[in-house]
Amino acid sequence: MHNYEPFEADRAAEIIAKHQAREGATLPILHDMQETFGHIPDAAVVMIAEALNLSRAEVHGTVTFYHDFRKEVPGRRVLKICRAESCQAAGGDAIADRMEKRLGVELGGTTTDRRVTVEAVYCLGLCHSSPTAMLDEKVYALLDEEKADALCAEAER
Amino acid sequence: MSTRIFISRDAGALALGAEDIARKIADTAEEKGLDIEIVRPGSRGMFWLEPLVEVERPEGRIGYGPVQLDDVDGLFDANFLEGGDHKLNLGLTEEIPFFKNQTRLTFARVGIVDPRSIEDYKATRGYEGLRKAIDMGPEEIVEAVTKSGLRGRGGAGFPTGIKWRTVNQASAPQKYIVCNADEGDSGTFADRMLMEGDPFMLIEGMTIAGIAVGATKGYIYIRSEYPHAIEAMNAAILKAREEGTLGDNILGSPYSYDMEVRVGAGAYVCGEETSLLDSLEGKRGEVRAKPPLPAHIGLFGKPTVINNVLSLGAVPHILADGAEYYQEFGEGKSRGTLPIQLAGNVKFGGVYETAFGVTLGELVNEIGGGTRSGRPVRAVQVGGPLGAYFPPTLFDTPFGYEDFAAKDGLIGHGGVVVFDDTVDMAKMARFAMEFCAVESCGKCTPCRIGSSRGMELMDKIVANEDRAANLIVLEDLCNTMKFGSLCALGGFTPYPVMSALTHFPEDFGADPSRLEAAE
Ligand SMILES: Cc1cc2nc3c(=O)[nH]c(=O)nc-3n(C[C@H](O)[C@H](O)[C@H](O)COP(=O)(O)O)c2cc1C
Ligand code: SF4
Ligand code: FES
């Protein structure tokens, strides 16, 4: 579970300064920003562009290209359900459906109480034990109905 | 003396509950006043046995698995610390046929050593390859890697030695080594396991590459879905620096090399080498036109070796034991070993490192034990989302680059995903198009627009709208994508689509004789 900080320019400047001297600093800065603020605010894009001597459009283009970077703060917990081939082969469709229903939210959405954001992920590299999911950074494999229900309960806690 | 117990820290083992088992065993031993030491290696790669608990005995490590929380008390009652009898007792882990029958060159240490311990690494022939490389010098290293017959394990199978020679011969003030750890293919996890289970070896492989081509700086680009691998590599890099195996004057030699981890951001296409380089530079991960090759104009415009984890991971062994030894394994132009990954609806899921030449049927039915569901195998996708679907009638195909190409397939990164007879192949074909549409970098039309068109067509075909005509349009579209795309995302998506249609026409409502008639 993450406790994100509200966006603050000083804090953002600190993050930028930490990585600025690295080659290809954009992605490390964006990751750090997202870990801190839960998303990439437009104000941060402007600051990054200035600091790295890039155009705003360029940084914006980078942010929007990658599935990882968010426009909004996610729910308290993020549940990623694997929807790739190996997990489909091992009954993952039914498991994903079940979790969506239980949590009352579709893949890509956040529960109304903002407890859980549920997303599809395309392979977690755990396909030896499909179907799989990841709750924040904790991984789960060989999901069956019982384990899927327990995982949903854990996510909602 | 305390008894040593091994419980994996591999993400796969953790996903099956290894952390809870380790904690419970530690707590129980403490309550009982038993002196144990718990070591956390990578995984042996037999995931149907994870969480696997191994106890060190004079005769070797005795395995128990898969251990669930309520088995732990029973294990203590059965005196497992002395290898006692229990329903989960597997005997000596290394005698389990799945493990014993492998040829573990790249995975030799994985599941055995503590990946956080550089001492363990050194005690198990670590840095032997690097020491030899330092004595040999750049030209001889390149020669050895060329002679070994090693081909890129990332998918394209390009000879590694030739790539290194090009960068070696380029003159530039700065060159780079980039390790491609984006491992986005469904059904693959060998890169992840190697990074988590033997990170020092990958660092050693990259260092040898640096010496071979004159690069002093390296990056390993790891996908963000792999937090455990990121942690393992970061920890190992810090230790290697302390130890003087990274940094200036490595092991007292004139060579210097250092490296760092960079984290991807959830784009499948960033596994494509030029897209990955743009991503490392902080840009959108768009594919670059080739030429120029990365070997000439790569990261930040400098000559760059970009190789997969398994390619670089094979190098320390090749240097330590010699190119001849490595190239003796395999068949035809596929030399050495490949850590094959068994996934999907398979009974014995895991990594199986073996020489090229093993047949697909042996892998799926014998080594993999068939489906986990117990139903008949209907299809197998080899080589990730861009790989072809093979029916059991093609199970005599040997695992090799050319053998698979001859059957309109590819081995890619060595992932084998098994499907039972409940699979709907039209749905899988649609998924291939959908995946391409979602992940397309957008640079070329056949891929960006074609994949969306492909999804619509599949929907119509499934709904039986003008089926015969739309099947012909689908084939045309696949041809356009195949020949008009800049990279293999758009170019190879036709493989899963067309193989599904060719081998399983009944799922598309097509007359099985239709394709034969068209030929
Ligand atoms: C869409 C796409 C995705 C790819 N993903 C990966 C990947 O995840 N890992 C990888 O090593 N190679 C991947 N490749 C292949 C790389 O472009 C490149 O061939 C490879 O990194 C070269 O290293 P090697 O010669 O050691 O295989 C991908 C290629 C394409 C077209
Ligand atoms: S084929 Fe697709 S992913 Fe590859 S360059 Fe073209 S648009 Fe980008
Ligand atoms: S396909 Fe789901 S973990 Fe790989």
XYZ file of C-alpha atoms in Angstrom, chain B residues 331 340 355-364 380 382 388-411 416 503:
40
model
C 22.284 -29.358 -33.606
C 13.281 -23.594 -22.303
C 20.758 -28.692 -25.770
C 18.925 -27.651 -28.934
C 17.353 -30.570 -30.750
C 14.848 -31.824 -28.188
C 11.484 -32.182 -29.908
C 8.427 -30.130 -29.086
C 6.526 -33.325 -28.272
C 9.126 -34.486 -25.747
C 8.994 -31.078 -24.128
C 5.242 -30.880 -23.863
C 1.099 -24.962 -28.201
C 6.080 -21.235 -28.984
C 3.010 -19.545 -34.102
C 0.478 -21.993 -32.669
C 1.473 -25.585 -33.334
C -0.912 -28.551 -33.261
C 0.241 -31.943 -31.901
C 0.809 -33.126 -35.474
C 3.909 -30.889 -35.528
C 5.277 -32.226 -32.239
C 8.169 -33.942 -34.015
C 9.700 -30.511 -34.715
C 13.109 -30.261 -33.034
C 13.821 -27.156 -30.961
C 16.127 -25.170 -33.223
C 16.016 -21.832 -35.030
C 15.908 -23.283 -38.550
C 13.661 -26.229 -37.682
C 10.955 -23.935 -36.388
C 11.338 -21.472 -39.245
C 10.826 -24.377 -41.666
C 7.405 -24.978 -40.068
C 6.417 -21.294 -40.213
C 7.163 -20.804 -36.558
C 9.857 -19.369 -34.342
C 11.445 -20.310 -31.044
C 6.274 -22.882 -24.687
C -4.081 -25.565 -38.195
